[in-house]
Amino acid sequence: MAQEDIFKKLVSHCKEYGYVFQSSEIYDGLGAVYDYGQYGVELKNNIKKYWWDSMVLLHENIVGIDSAIFMHPTIWKASGHVDAFNDPLIDNKDSKKRYRADVLIEEHMAKYEDKIEKEVEKARSRFGESFDEPLFRSTNPKILEAKEKYDALHTRFAAAMQNSDLNELRQIIIDSEIACPISGTRNWTEVRQFNLMFATEMGSTSEGALKVYLRPETAQGIFVNFLNVQKTGRMRLPFGIAQIGKAFRNEIVARQFIFRMREFEQMEMQFFVQPGTELDWFEHWKNLRMKWHQALGFGESNYRFHDHEKLAHYANAAADIEYRFPFGFKEVEGIHSRTDFDLKQHQEYSGKKMQFFDPERNESYVPYVIETSIGVDRMFLQVVSASYYEEDLTKEDGTPDSRVVLRLPAFLAPVKLAVLPLVKKDGLPEISRKIIDELKFDFNCQYDEKDSIGKRYRRQDAIGTPYCITVDYQTPEDQTVTIRYRDSMEQERIPVTRLRDIIADKVNLRELLRKL
Ligand code: GAP
């Protein structure tokens, strides 16, 4: 099945099983805004806990805060967001659709990459074991031609972005013959800059109202609290401040479900270091963050780093961690070496010193900062994309059967175990309820007695419950139950008294954190 079809199914699965709903659905929705349902919120909370504990629990020099969404508007002037948090946009005059000019070009470049990968895959299946991939990549004429076109376009595009040259961006779109996906025409407007911040007013009278912004990143709440935390927590460099919270961006291109939203959540950590040590810390955090992703077991080859060629004016190094989504490799997290830019700007605009007194060096200075920044929603999409499987379970005698299963890492699963009485009578529901009453303090449990046991297993597979406990007629006799494992579908008979230990061992966050 084509990857796009799998993605469509994944999106409907998220809706059908209470993971993600379109916001304001009964009013036909609101563009790029989503609500999380009863299972979605549990998964999201578990992702946040994995991140929070990996930062705050595992590092004695990292602490957390929760700063307000509204902040003094001068903060956004100081940070550069008022003047420079822009996307280049272009409209198609026929379809009246608006696009990000840079995204149109990037998508066009990705087509060359796809072409190269398709050629490689074709050759791999043709040559089998004897396939020499490096040789093929460096000699095949079709690949060389696609690569040459890609490189030329890439050089031109990087220069245009570096120089914020809007005319050149438009010219690249024209020269590359990029057409509007809706109208199919190349009837484009000029490229214009568009600021992504949402503004509103604070105050009771229109004359006295203050124009404030919904924060477009959580990071600035950390920067402006840097000295509060440093002093009250008696922190010494290097140290970090972590925060999870909502951010808002008026995205022009809002597509691919929860990949790009107008209201989303970030998990950000700013790590304050001595000037001159920042590039070593940058490497450290790059590697640690990659380990955090890979510990989930979704396959190392599904991740890659993408080093930024165009650095933001405040950064001296930056890299993305990309995951192979069904629609290609895309950014999930950014690691940025932000120098002393933000603290210095706030020092200048607020007139307050943002310096750390270093007792070892007996001097005060503005620290440098390494930032790790990941979107909760994008991480959510990574987790569900990696976990969604459609399995053919056709029996040996040819009877067709299949299942959809979310192979979520056990710690992340919204429901850890379902307790299912084989029948709705003869005391089996009561025994099942008793088991839940014992286990509900430790795990998110679900009781289900409706439909056949096979249907109930499928329902739990679809929401990703790792363990199903079946209470049958043997249970009242010897206090044993069957435990069914979601991924292997194997079943085992075990004493009720062992349930807590068996499940606790498998759903524990500790095992995941130990891998870091
Ligand atoms: N403080 C740095 C910062 O905000 P960014 O690269 O703009 O950097 C960091 O954003 C992360 O936030 C991204 O890697 C992505 O996971 C998430 N993110 C950014 N914009 C988003 C959007 N519109 N919808 C969902 N997630 C988004």
Coordinates of C-alpha atoms and ligand atoms in Angstrom, one line a residue:
M1 CA 0.0 0.0 0.0
A2 CA 1.3 3.5 -0.9
Q3 CA 2.6 5.5 2.1
E4 CA 0.1 8.2 1.6
D5 CA -2.8 5.7 1.9
I6 CA -1.3 4.3 5.1
F7 CA -1.1 7.9 6.4
K8 CA -4.8 8.5 5.5
K9 CA -5.7 5.3 7.4
L10 CA -3.7 6.3 10.3
V11 CA -5.5 9.7 10.5
S12 CA -8.9 8.0 10.5
H13 CA -7.7 5.5 13.0
C14 CA -6.7 8.3 15.4
K15 CA -10.2 9.7 15.1
E16 CA -12.1 6.4 15.2
Y17 CA -10.3 5.2 18.4
G18 CA -10.4 8.5 20.4
Y19 CA -6.9 9.7 19.9
V20 CA -7.3 12.9 17.9
F21 CA -10.3 14.9 16.8
Q22 CA -10.6 17.9 14.6
S23 CA -11.2 21.0 16.8
S24 CA -14.7 22.4 16.6
E25 CA -15.8 19.5 14.4
I26 CA -19.5 20.2 14.6
Y27 CA -18.9 23.6 13.2
D28 CA -16.8 22.1 10.3
G29 CA -13.5 22.5 12.1
L30 CA -10.9 25.1 12.5
G31 CA -7.8 24.9 10.2
A32 CA -4.8 23.2 11.7
V33 CA -6.3 23.0 15.3
Y34 CA -6.9 19.7 16.9
D35 CA -8.3 18.2 20.1
Y36 CA -6.9 15.1 21.8
G37 CA -9.4 12.4 22.8
Q38 CA -9.5 10.1 25.8
Y39 CA -6.6 7.9 24.6
G40 CA -4.7 10.7 22.9
V41 CA -4.4 12.7 26.1
E42 CA -3.0 9.7 27.9
L43 CA -0.4 9.1 25.2
K44 CA 0.5 12.7 25.1
N45 CA 0.9 12.8 28.9
N46 CA 3.1 9.7 28.8
I47 CA 5.3 11.3 26.1
K48 CA 5.6 14.4 28.2
K49 CA 6.6 12.4 31.3
Y50 CA 9.3 10.5 29.3
W51 CA 10.7 13.8 28.2
W52 CA 10.4 15.6 31.6
D53 CA 11.9 12.7 33.6
S54 CA 14.8 12.3 31.1
M55 CA 15.6 16.0 31.7
V56 CA 14.7 16.9 35.2
L57 CA 14.9 13.5 37.0
L58 CA 18.1 12.3 35.3
H59 CA 20.0 15.6 35.6
E60 CA 20.6 17.2 38.9
N61 CA 21.6 20.4 37.1
I62 CA 18.3 20.7 35.1
V63 CA 15.2 22.1 36.7
G64 CA 11.7 22.8 35.3
I65 CA 9.5 25.9 35.2
D66 CA 6.0 26.7 33.9
S67 CA 5.9 30.3 32.6
A68 CA 2.8 32.2 31.4
I69 CA 1.7 32.2 27.7
F70 CA 1.2 36.0 27.8
M71 CA 4.4 37.9 28.2
H72 CA 5.4 41.5 28.0
P73 CA 5.3 42.5 24.3
T74 CA 8.9 43.9 24.4
I75 CA 10.1 40.4 24.9
W76 CA 9.1 39.6 21.3
K77 CA 10.8 42.8 20.1
A78 CA 14.0 41.8 21.9
S79 CA 13.9 38.2 20.7
G80 CA 13.5 39.3 17.1
H81 CA 10.1 37.7 16.6
V82 CA 8.3 41.0 15.8
D83 CA 10.7 41.9 13.0
A84 CA 11.9 38.6 11.7
F85 CA 9.6 35.7 12.6
N86 CA 8.3 35.5 9.0
D87 CA 7.6 33.0 6.3
P88 CA 7.8 33.8 2.6
L89 CA 4.4 33.3 1.1
I90 CA 3.1 33.2 -2.4
D91 CA -0.4 32.9 -3.9
N92 CA -1.6 31.1 -6.9
K93 CA -3.9 33.6 -8.8
D94 CA -6.1 30.9 -10.2
S95 CA -6.8 28.7 -7.2
K96 CA -6.4 31.6 -4.8
K97 CA -4.5 29.2 -2.6
R98 CA -1.6 30.4 -0.5
Y99 CA 1.7 28.6 -0.1
R100 CA 5.0 28.9 1.6
A101 CA 7.4 29.7 -1.2
D102 CA 10.3 27.8 0.6
V103 CA 8.1 24.7 1.1
L104 CA 7.1 24.6 -2.5
I105 CA 10.7 24.5 -3.5
E106 CA 11.7 22.0 -0.8
E107 CA 8.9 19.7 -1.9
H108 CA 10.1 20.0 -5.5
M109 CA 13.7 19.1 -4.4
A110 CA 12.3 16.2 -2.4
K111 CA 11.0 14.8 -5.7
Y112 CA 14.6 14.4 -7.0
E113 CA 15.5 12.6 -3.7
D114 CA 12.6 10.3 -4.1
K115 CA 13.6 9.5 -7.7
I116 CA 17.1 8.6 -6.6
E117 CA 15.8 6.4 -3.8
K118 CA 13.4 4.6 -6.2
E119 CA 16.2 3.9 -8.6
V120 CA 18.3 2.4 -5.8
E121 CA 15.4 0.2 -4.5
K122 CA 14.7 -1.0 -8.1
A123 CA 18.3 -2.0 -8.5
R124 CA 18.5 -3.6 -5.1
S125 CA 15.7 -6.0 -6.0
R126 CA 17.2 -6.6 -9.5
F127 CA 20.7 -7.4 -8.3
G128 CA 19.9 -9.0 -4.9
E129 CA 22.8 -10.0 -2.7
S130 CA 25.5 -8.8 -5.2
F131 CA 24.1 -5.2 -5.1
D132 CA 26.9 -2.6 -4.6
E133 CA 24.9 0.4 -3.5
P134 CA 27.8 3.0 -3.2
L135 CA 29.0 2.0 -6.7
F136 CA 25.5 2.2 -8.2
R137 CA 24.9 5.6 -6.6
S138 CA 28.1 7.0 -8.0
T139 CA 27.8 5.7 -11.6
N140 CA 24.1 5.2 -12.6
P141 CA 23.3 8.0 -15.2
K142 CA 19.7 8.5 -14.0
I143 CA 20.9 9.0 -10.4
L144 CA 23.7 11.3 -11.5
E145 CA 21.4 13.5 -13.5
A146 CA 18.8 13.8 -10.7
K147 CA 21.6 14.6 -8.2
E148 CA 23.1 17.3 -10.5
K149 CA 19.6 18.9 -10.8
Y150 CA 19.1 18.6 -7.0
D151 CA 22.5 20.2 -6.2
A152 CA 22.0 23.1 -8.6
L153 CA 18.6 23.9 -7.2
H154 CA 19.8 23.4 -3.6
T155 CA 22.7 25.9 -4.1
R156 CA 20.3 28.5 -5.6
F157 CA 17.7 28.0 -2.9
A158 CA 20.2 28.1 0.0
A159 CA 21.6 31.4 -1.3
A160 CA 18.1 32.9 -1.7
M161 CA 17.1 31.9 1.8
Q162 CA 20.4 33.2 3.3
N163 CA 19.9 36.6 1.7
S164 CA 16.1 36.6 2.3
D165 CA 15.8 37.3 -1.5
L166 CA 12.1 37.1 -2.2
N167 CA 12.4 37.8 -5.9
E168 CA 14.9 35.0 -6.3
L169 CA 12.6 32.6 -4.5
R170 CA 9.8 33.5 -6.9
Q171 CA 12.2 33.1 -9.9
I172 CA 13.2 29.6 -8.7
I173 CA 9.5 28.6 -8.5
I174 CA 9.0 29.9 -12.1
D175 CA 12.3 28.4 -13.5
S176 CA 11.5 25.0 -11.8
E177 CA 8.1 25.0 -13.4
I178 CA 6.4 24.4 -10.1
A179 CA 2.6 24.4 -10.5
C180 CA -0.1 24.9 -8.0
P181 CA -1.3 21.4 -6.9
I182 CA -5.0 22.7 -7.0
S183 CA -5.2 24.7 -10.2
G184 CA -2.3 23.1 -12.0
T185 CA -1.2 26.5 -13.2
R186 CA 2.0 28.6 -12.8
N187 CA 0.2 31.9 -12.4
W188 CA 2.0 33.1 -9.2
T189 CA 1.9 36.4 -7.3
E190 CA 5.0 38.1 -5.9
V191 CA 6.5 36.5 -2.7
R192 CA 5.8 38.4 0.5
Q193 CA 6.8 38.1 4.1
F194 CA 4.2 37.1 6.6
N195 CA 4.6 37.3 10.4
L196 CA 3.5 34.1 12.2
M197 CA 2.6 35.6 15.6
F198 CA -1.0 35.8 16.8
A199 CA -1.7 39.2 18.5
T200 CA -4.5 40.1 20.8
E201 CA -5.2 42.9 23.3
M202 CA -4.9 43.0 27.0
G203 CA -6.7 45.6 29.1
S204 CA -10.3 46.8 29.6
T205 CA -10.5 49.9 27.5
S206 CA -9.5 50.1 23.8
E207 CA -7.4 53.2 24.4
G208 CA -5.5 51.6 27.3
A209 CA -5.2 48.2 25.7
L210 CA -1.8 46.6 25.3
K211 CA -1.0 44.6 22.2
V212 CA 0.2 41.2 23.4
Y213 CA 1.2 38.1 21.5
L214 CA 0.4 34.4 22.0
R215 CA 3.9 33.0 22.5
P216 CA 5.3 31.4 19.4
E217 CA 7.9 29.4 21.4
T218 CA 8.2 28.6 25.1
A219 CA 11.9 29.4 25.1
Q220 CA 11.6 33.1 25.9
G221 CA 9.8 32.3 29.1
I222 CA 12.9 30.4 30.2
F223 CA 15.3 33.2 29.1
V224 CA 13.5 35.9 31.0
N225 CA 13.4 33.7 34.2
F226 CA 17.1 32.7 33.9
L227 CA 18.3 34.8 36.9
N228 CA 15.2 34.0 39.0
V229 CA 15.9 30.3 38.7
Q230 CA 19.7 30.6 38.9
K231 CA 19.5 32.6 42.1
T232 CA 16.6 30.9 43.9
G233 CA 17.9 27.4 42.9
R234 CA 21.6 28.4 43.6
M235 CA 22.5 26.9 40.2
R236 CA 26.0 27.0 38.8
L237 CA 27.0 26.7 35.2
P238 CA 26.4 24.5 33.3
F239 CA 22.7 24.1 34.2
G240 CA 19.4 23.8 32.3
I241 CA 15.8 25.0 32.6
A242 CA 13.1 22.8 31.0
Q243 CA 9.6 23.7 30.2
I244 CA 6.6 22.1 28.5
G245 CA 3.8 24.3 27.2
K246 CA 1.6 25.6 24.5
A247 CA 2.9 27.7 21.6
F248 CA 1.0 29.4 18.8
R249 CA 1.9 30.2 15.2
N250 CA -0.3 31.4 12.4
E251 CA 1.1 28.8 9.9
I252 CA 0.4 29.5 6.3
V253 CA 0.7 25.9 5.2
A254 CA -1.0 23.8 7.7
R255 CA -1.1 20.3 6.4
Q256 CA -0.3 16.7 7.3
F257 CA -2.6 16.4 10.3
I258 CA -0.9 17.3 13.6
F259 CA 2.5 17.8 11.9
R260 CA 2.0 21.5 11.5
M261 CA -0.6 23.1 13.7
R262 CA -1.5 26.7 14.7
E263 CA -1.8 25.7 18.4
F264 CA 0.7 23.1 19.5
E265 CA 2.9 22.2 22.5
Q266 CA 6.6 22.3 22.9
M267 CA 9.1 20.6 25.2
E268 CA 12.1 22.9 25.4
M269 CA 15.3 23.0 27.5
Q270 CA 17.8 25.8 27.5
F271 CA 21.2 24.7 28.8
F272 CA 23.4 27.6 30.0
V273 CA 27.1 27.1 29.6
Q274 CA 30.4 29.0 29.8
P275 CA 31.2 30.8 26.6
G276 CA 33.7 28.8 24.5
T277 CA 32.3 25.4 25.7
E278 CA 29.1 25.7 23.7
L279 CA 30.0 23.6 20.7
D280 CA 31.1 20.6 22.9
W281 CA 27.7 20.9 24.7
F282 CA 26.0 21.2 21.3
E283 CA 27.5 17.8 20.3
H284 CA 26.6 16.3 23.7
W285 CA 22.9 17.3 23.4
K286 CA 22.6 16.3 19.8
N287 CA 23.7 12.8 20.7
L288 CA 21.7 12.5 23.9
R289 CA 18.5 13.7 22.2
M290 CA 19.0 11.2 19.3
K291 CA 19.4 8.4 22.0
W292 CA 16.2 9.5 23.6
H293 CA 14.3 9.0 20.3
Q294 CA 16.0 5.7 19.5
A295 CA 15.4 4.2 22.9
L296 CA 11.8 3.8 21.9
G297 CA 12.8 1.1 19.4
F298 CA 11.4 2.4 16.2
G299 CA 14.5 1.5 14.2
E300 CA 17.7 3.5 14.0
S301 CA 17.5 3.8 10.2
N302 CA 14.3 5.8 10.6
Y303 CA 16.2 8.8 12.1
R304 CA 18.8 11.1 10.7
F305 CA 20.4 14.5 11.6
H306 CA 20.0 17.4 9.3
D307 CA 22.6 20.1 9.9
H308 CA 21.4 23.6 9.1
E309 CA 23.2 25.3 6.4
K310 CA 21.3 28.6 6.8
L311 CA 21.9 29.5 10.5
A312 CA 19.6 31.9 12.2
H313 CA 21.5 35.2 12.9
Y314 CA 21.8 34.2 16.7
A315 CA 23.0 30.6 16.2
N316 CA 26.6 29.3 15.7
A317 CA 25.4 25.7 15.1
A318 CA 22.0 24.0 14.6
A319 CA 20.7 20.5 13.7
D320 CA 17.4 18.8 13.3
I321 CA 16.5 15.3 14.3
E322 CA 14.4 14.0 11.4
Y323 CA 12.1 11.0 11.5
R324 CA 10.9 9.0 8.5
F325 CA 7.2 9.7 8.5
P326 CA 4.9 8.1 6.0
F327 CA 5.3 11.4 4.0
G328 CA 9.1 11.3 4.2
F329 CA 11.9 12.4 6.5
K330 CA 10.8 15.5 8.5
E331 CA 12.0 17.5 11.5
V332 CA 10.8 16.4 14.9
E333 CA 13.3 18.2 17.1
G334 CA 15.8 21.1 16.8
I335 CA 19.1 21.4 18.7
H336 CA 20.4 24.9 18.5
S337 CA 23.5 26.6 19.8
R338 CA 22.0 30.1 20.4
T339 CA 25.1 31.8 21.7
D340 CA 24.4 34.6 24.2
F341 CA 22.0 36.3 21.8
D342 CA 18.8 36.0 23.7
L343 CA 20.1 36.9 27.1
K344 CA 22.0 39.9 25.7
Q345 CA 19.0 41.2 23.9
H346 CA 16.9 41.0 27.0
Q347 CA 19.7 42.7 28.9
E348 CA 19.6 45.5 26.4
Y349 CA 15.8 45.9 26.1
S350 CA 15.0 45.5 29.8
G351 CA 18.0 47.4 31.1
K352 CA 18.5 44.6 33.7
K353 CA 21.7 42.6 33.9
M354 CA 21.4 39.0 32.7
Q355 CA 24.8 37.8 33.9
F356 CA 26.0 34.9 35.9
F357 CA 28.7 35.5 38.5
D358 CA 31.2 32.6 38.1
P359 CA 32.9 32.1 41.5
E360 CA 35.7 30.0 39.9
R361 CA 36.6 32.7 37.4
N362 CA 35.7 35.5 39.8
E363 CA 33.9 37.3 37.0
S364 CA 30.4 38.0 35.7
Y365 CA 29.4 37.2 32.1
V366 CA 26.4 36.4 30.0
P367 CA 26.2 32.6 29.5
Y368 CA 25.9 30.9 26.1
V369 CA 22.9 28.6 25.5
I370 CA 22.3 25.2 23.9
E371 CA 18.6 24.7 23.2
T372 CA 16.8 21.4 22.6
S373 CA 13.3 22.0 21.3
I374 CA 10.7 19.3 20.4
G375 CA 7.0 19.5 19.5
V376 CA 4.8 17.2 21.6
D377 CA 2.3 16.8 18.8
R378 CA 5.0 16.0 16.2
M379 CA 6.4 13.4 18.7
F380 CA 2.9 12.0 19.1
L381 CA 2.7 11.7 15.3
Q382 CA 6.1 10.0 15.2
V383 CA 4.9 7.5 17.9
V384 CA 1.6 6.6 16.2
S385 CA 3.2 6.4 12.7
A386 CA 5.8 4.0 14.0
S387 CA 3.3 1.9 15.9
Y388 CA 0.5 1.5 13.3
Y389 CA 0.5 -1.9 11.7
E390 CA -2.1 -3.6 9.5
E391 CA -1.5 -7.3 9.9
D392 CA -2.8 -10.1 7.7
L393 CA -3.8 -13.1 9.9
T394 CA -5.3 -15.3 7.3
K395 CA -5.5 -18.8 8.7
E396 CA -3.8 -21.9 7.3
D397 CA -7.1 -23.2 6.0
G398 CA -7.5 -19.9 4.1
T399 CA -10.1 -18.3 6.4
P400 CA -9.4 -14.5 6.0
D401 CA -8.5 -12.5 9.1
S402 CA -6.7 -9.3 9.8
R403 CA -6.1 -6.8 12.6
V404 CA -5.0 -3.2 13.0
V405 CA -2.6 -3.0 16.0
L406 CA -0.8 0.0 17.6
R407 CA 2.5 -1.5 18.8
L408 CA 3.1 1.4 21.2
P409 CA 6.0 1.0 23.6
A410 CA 4.3 -0.3 26.7
F411 CA 5.2 2.8 28.8
L412 CA 3.5 5.1 26.4
A413 CA 0.3 3.0 25.9
P414 CA -2.8 4.9 27.2
V415 CA -4.3 1.7 28.6
K416 CA -1.9 -0.7 30.1
L417 CA -4.2 -3.7 30.6
A418 CA -7.8 -4.7 29.8
V419 CA -9.6 -7.1 32.1
L420 CA -12.1 -9.2 30.1
P421 CA -14.5 -11.7 31.7
L422 CA -15.0 -14.5 29.2
V423 CA -18.8 -14.3 29.8
K424 CA -21.1 -11.7 31.5
K425 CA -22.3 -14.1 34.2
D426 CA -21.4 -16.8 36.7
G427 CA -19.4 -14.4 38.9
L428 CA -16.7 -13.7 36.2
P429 CA -17.5 -9.9 35.9
E430 CA -17.2 -9.6 39.7
I431 CA -13.8 -11.3 39.8
S432 CA -12.7 -9.1 36.9
R433 CA -13.8 -5.9 38.8
K434 CA -11.9 -7.1 41.8
I435 CA -8.7 -7.5 39.8
I436 CA -9.1 -3.9 38.5
D437 CA -9.8 -2.6 42.0
E438 CA -6.4 -4.1 43.0
L439 CA -4.5 -2.8 40.0
K440 CA -6.0 0.6 39.3
F441 CA -3.7 2.3 41.7
D442 CA -0.7 1.3 39.6
F443 CA -1.9 1.1 36.0
N444 CA -4.5 2.6 33.7
C445 CA -6.9 -0.4 33.4
Q446 CA -10.0 -1.0 31.3
Y447 CA -12.9 -3.3 31.9
D448 CA -14.7 -4.7 28.8
E449 CA -17.4 -7.4 28.7
K450 CA -19.2 -6.5 25.5
D451 CA -19.0 -8.7 22.3
S452 CA -17.0 -11.9 21.8
I453 CA -13.6 -12.2 23.3
G454 CA -12.0 -12.1 19.8
K455 CA -13.7 -8.8 19.1
R456 CA -12.5 -7.4 22.4
Y457 CA -8.9 -8.4 21.7
R458 CA -9.1 -6.6 18.4
R459 CA -10.5 -3.5 20.1
Q460 CA -7.6 -3.4 22.6
D461 CA -5.1 -4.1 19.8
A462 CA -6.4 -1.1 17.9
I463 CA -5.9 1.2 20.9
G464 CA -2.5 -0.3 21.6
T465 CA -3.2 -2.0 25.0
P466 CA -0.2 -4.2 25.6
Y467 CA -1.9 -6.8 27.9
C468 CA -5.3 -8.4 28.0
I469 CA -6.3 -10.4 31.1
T470 CA -9.0 -12.9 30.5
V471 CA -11.0 -14.2 33.5
D472 CA -12.6 -17.6 32.6
Y473 CA -14.2 -20.6 34.4
Q474 CA -10.8 -21.8 35.7
T475 CA -10.2 -18.5 37.6
P476 CA -12.6 -19.1 40.5
E477 CA -11.1 -22.6 40.9
D478 CA -7.4 -21.9 41.0
Q479 CA -7.1 -18.0 40.9
T480 CA -5.3 -18.0 37.6
V481 CA -6.0 -15.9 34.5
T482 CA -4.7 -15.8 31.0
I483 CA -2.5 -12.9 29.9
R484 CA -2.4 -12.1 26.2
Y485 CA 0.5 -10.2 24.8
R486 CA -0.6 -7.6 22.2
D487 CA 2.4 -8.0 19.8
S488 CA 2.9 -11.8 19.7
M489 CA -0.8 -12.5 20.5
E490 CA 0.6 -15.4 22.7
Q491 CA -1.3 -16.3 25.8
E492 CA 0.0 -17.5 29.1
R493 CA -1.7 -18.8 32.3
I494 CA -0.6 -17.1 35.4
P495 CA -1.7 -16.7 39.0
V496 CA -3.7 -13.4 39.7
T497 CA -1.2 -12.6 42.4
R498 CA 1.6 -12.3 39.9
L499 CA -0.2 -9.8 37.6
R500 CA 1.1 -6.6 39.2
D501 CA 4.8 -7.7 39.1
I502 CA 4.6 -9.0 35.5
I503 CA 3.0 -5.8 34.2
A504 CA 4.9 -3.4 36.4
D505 CA 8.2 -4.8 35.1
K506 CA 7.1 -4.2 31.4
V507 CA 5.4 -0.8 31.6
N508 CA 8.0 0.8 33.8
L509 CA 9.6 4.1 32.5
R510 CA 12.7 3.1 34.4
E511 CA 13.8 0.7 31.7
L512 CA 13.4 3.3 29.0
L513 CA 15.3 5.9 31.0
R514 CA 18.1 3.4 31.8
K515 CA 18.9 3.3 28.0
L516 CA 19.9 7.0 28.0
Ligands
GAP1 N1 12.6 27.6 20.4 C1 13.1 27.1 19.2 C2 11.9 26.7 18.3 O1 10.8 27.0 18.6 P1 11.4 25.5 16.0 O2 12.3 24.7 15.1 O3 10.7 26.7 15.4 O4 12.4 26.0 17.2 C3 10.9 23.5 17.5 O5 10.4 24.6 16.7 C4 10.0 22.3 17.4 O6 8.6 22.6 17.6 C5 10.0 21.7 16.0 O7 11.0 20.8 15.8 C6 8.6 21.0 16.0 O8 8.7 19.7 16.6 C7 7.8 21.8 16.8 N2 6.9 22.7 16.0 C8 7.3 23.9 15.4 N3 6.3 24.5 14.8 C9 5.2 23.6 14.9 C10 3.9 23.6 14.4 N4 3.4 24.6 13.7 N5 3.1 22.5 14.7 C11 3.6 21.5 15.4 N6 4.8 21.5 15.9 C12 5.7 22.5 15.7

